[in-house]
mmCIF file of C-alpha atoms in Angstrom:
data_model
loop_
_atom_site.group_PDB
_atom_site.id
_atom_site.type_symbol
_atom_site.label_atom_id
_atom_site.label_comp_id
_atom_site.label_asym_id
_atom_site.label_seq_id
_atom_site.Cartn_x
_atom_site.Cartn_y
_atom_site.Cartn_z
ATOM 1 C CA MET X 1 165.143 98.957 -66.025
ATOM 2 C CA LEU X 2 168.911 98.594 -66.850
ATOM 3 C CA LYS X 3 170.696 95.403 -65.511
ATOM 4 C CA VAL X 4 174.162 96.348 -64.021
ATOM 5 C CA GLU X 5 176.670 94.117 -62.511
ATOM 6 C CA ILE X 6 180.434 94.666 -61.047
ATOM 7 C CA LEU X 7 182.123 91.467 -61.284
ATOM 8 C CA GLY X 8 185.043 91.216 -58.145
ATOM 9 C CA THR X 9 185.993 90.204 -55.185
ATOM 10 C CA GLY X 10 185.127 92.788 -52.839
ATOM 11 C CA CYS X 11 188.343 94.716 -52.816
ATOM 12 C CA LYS X 12 188.930 98.069 -52.569
ATOM 13 C CA LYS X 13 188.620 98.570 -56.825
ATOM 14 C CA CYS X 14 185.393 97.182 -56.659
ATOM 15 C CA GLN X 15 183.952 98.713 -54.239
ATOM 16 C CA GLN X 16 185.321 102.441 -55.824
ATOM 17 C CA LEU X 17 183.928 100.500 -59.158
ATOM 18 C CA GLU X 18 180.408 100.069 -57.729
ATOM 19 C CA ALA X 19 180.242 103.259 -56.234
ATOM 20 C CA ASN X 20 181.326 104.959 -58.853
ATOM 21 C CA ALA X 21 178.706 103.280 -61.495
ATOM 22 C CA LYS X 22 176.031 104.165 -59.095
ATOM 23 C CA GLU X 23 176.981 107.692 -59.120
ATOM 24 C CA ALA X 24 176.564 107.571 -62.818
ATOM 25 C CA ILE X 25 172.984 106.097 -62.818
ATOM 26 C CA ALA X 26 171.739 108.349 -60.570
ATOM 27 C CA ALA X 27 173.521 111.747 -62.765
ATOM 28 C CA ARG X 28 171.183 109.712 -66.016
ATOM 29 C CA ASN X 29 168.132 109.562 -63.206
ATOM 30 C CA LEU X 30 168.137 106.299 -64.678
ATOM 31 C CA GLU X 31 166.544 103.223 -62.795
ATOM 32 C CA ALA X 32 168.896 100.320 -62.263
ATOM 33 C CA ASP X 33 168.988 96.617 -60.278
ATOM 34 C CA ILE X 34 173.106 96.565 -59.168
ATOM 35 C CA ALA X 35 174.517 93.374 -58.288
ATOM 36 C CA HIS X 36 178.088 92.880 -57.008
ATOM 37 C CA ILE X 37 179.490 89.173 -58.075
ATOM 38 C CA THR X 38 182.251 87.947 -56.551
ATOM 39 C CA ASP X 39 181.756 84.373 -57.482
ATOM 40 C CA THR X 40 184.582 83.554 -59.859
ATOM 41 C CA MET X 41 182.637 80.960 -62.095
ATOM 42 C CA GLU X 42 180.080 83.489 -62.084
ATOM 43 C CA ILE X 43 183.269 85.977 -63.656
ATOM 44 C CA ILE X 44 184.695 83.392 -65.982
ATOM 45 C CA LYS X 45 180.727 83.295 -67.768
ATOM 46 C CA HIS X 46 181.104 86.489 -68.459
ATOM 47 C CA GLY X 47 184.678 86.124 -70.061
ATOM 48 C CA VAL X 48 186.010 88.877 -68.126
ATOM 49 C CA MET X 49 189.708 87.938 -66.942
ATOM 50 C CA LYS X 50 190.616 90.785 -65.036
ATOM 51 C CA THR X 51 188.390 92.338 -62.461
ATOM 52 C CA PRO X 52 187.297 94.537 -61.245
ATOM 53 C CA ALA X 53 184.846 94.420 -64.504
ATOM 54 C CA LEU X 54 181.216 96.774 -65.077
ATOM 55 C CA VAL X 55 178.351 94.399 -66.636
ATOM 56 C CA VAL X 56 175.325 96.650 -68.258
ATOM 57 C CA ASN X 57 172.342 94.725 -69.430
ATOM 58 C CA GLY X 58 174.982 91.161 -69.939
ATOM 59 C CA LYS X 59 177.277 93.239 -72.093
ATOM 60 C CA VAL X 60 180.952 93.923 -70.550
ATOM 61 C CA LEU X 61 181.978 97.345 -70.892
ATOM 62 C CA SER X 62 185.255 97.517 -69.589
ATOM 63 C CA GLN X 63 187.685 95.235 -67.185
ATOM 64 C CA GLY X 64 190.574 95.460 -65.051
ATOM 65 C CA LYS X 65 190.410 99.183 -64.209
ATOM 66 C CA VAL X 66 188.149 101.559 -62.161
ATOM 67 C CA LEU X 67 185.922 104.136 -64.306
ATOM 68 C CA GLU X 68 185.082 107.489 -63.040
ATOM 69 C CA SER X 69 181.837 107.902 -63.223
ATOM 70 C CA LYS X 70 182.035 110.786 -65.596
ATOM 71 C CA ASP X 71 183.400 107.904 -67.554
ATOM 72 C CA ILE X 72 181.007 105.844 -66.783
ATOM 73 C CA GLU X 73 177.733 107.800 -68.114
ATOM 74 C CA PRO X 74 178.430 107.868 -71.943
ATOM 75 C CA LEU X 75 178.403 103.948 -71.804
ATOM 76 C CA LEU X 76 174.807 103.981 -70.252
ATOM 77 C CA PRO X 77 172.107 103.021 -72.810
ATOM 78 C CA VAL X 78 169.365 105.759 -73.002
ATOM 79 C CA GLN X 79 165.787 104.703 -71.279
#
């Protein structure tokens, strides 16, 4: 199962990235545990300085932008 984390304060951009990630996961018919991390110290532990950020299985895939679901799909690993 994928572990997907959205890092950010919960602003509209963070919420949109989370929605886009969920859409990409559904389009690929994958199972994922999705968490929205808002704690600043946890965000910094990932080395992220710009939010929103997308983390999959512990790897930061993007930061500082809202990826569209079509752009997230190819970044997701095959299960």
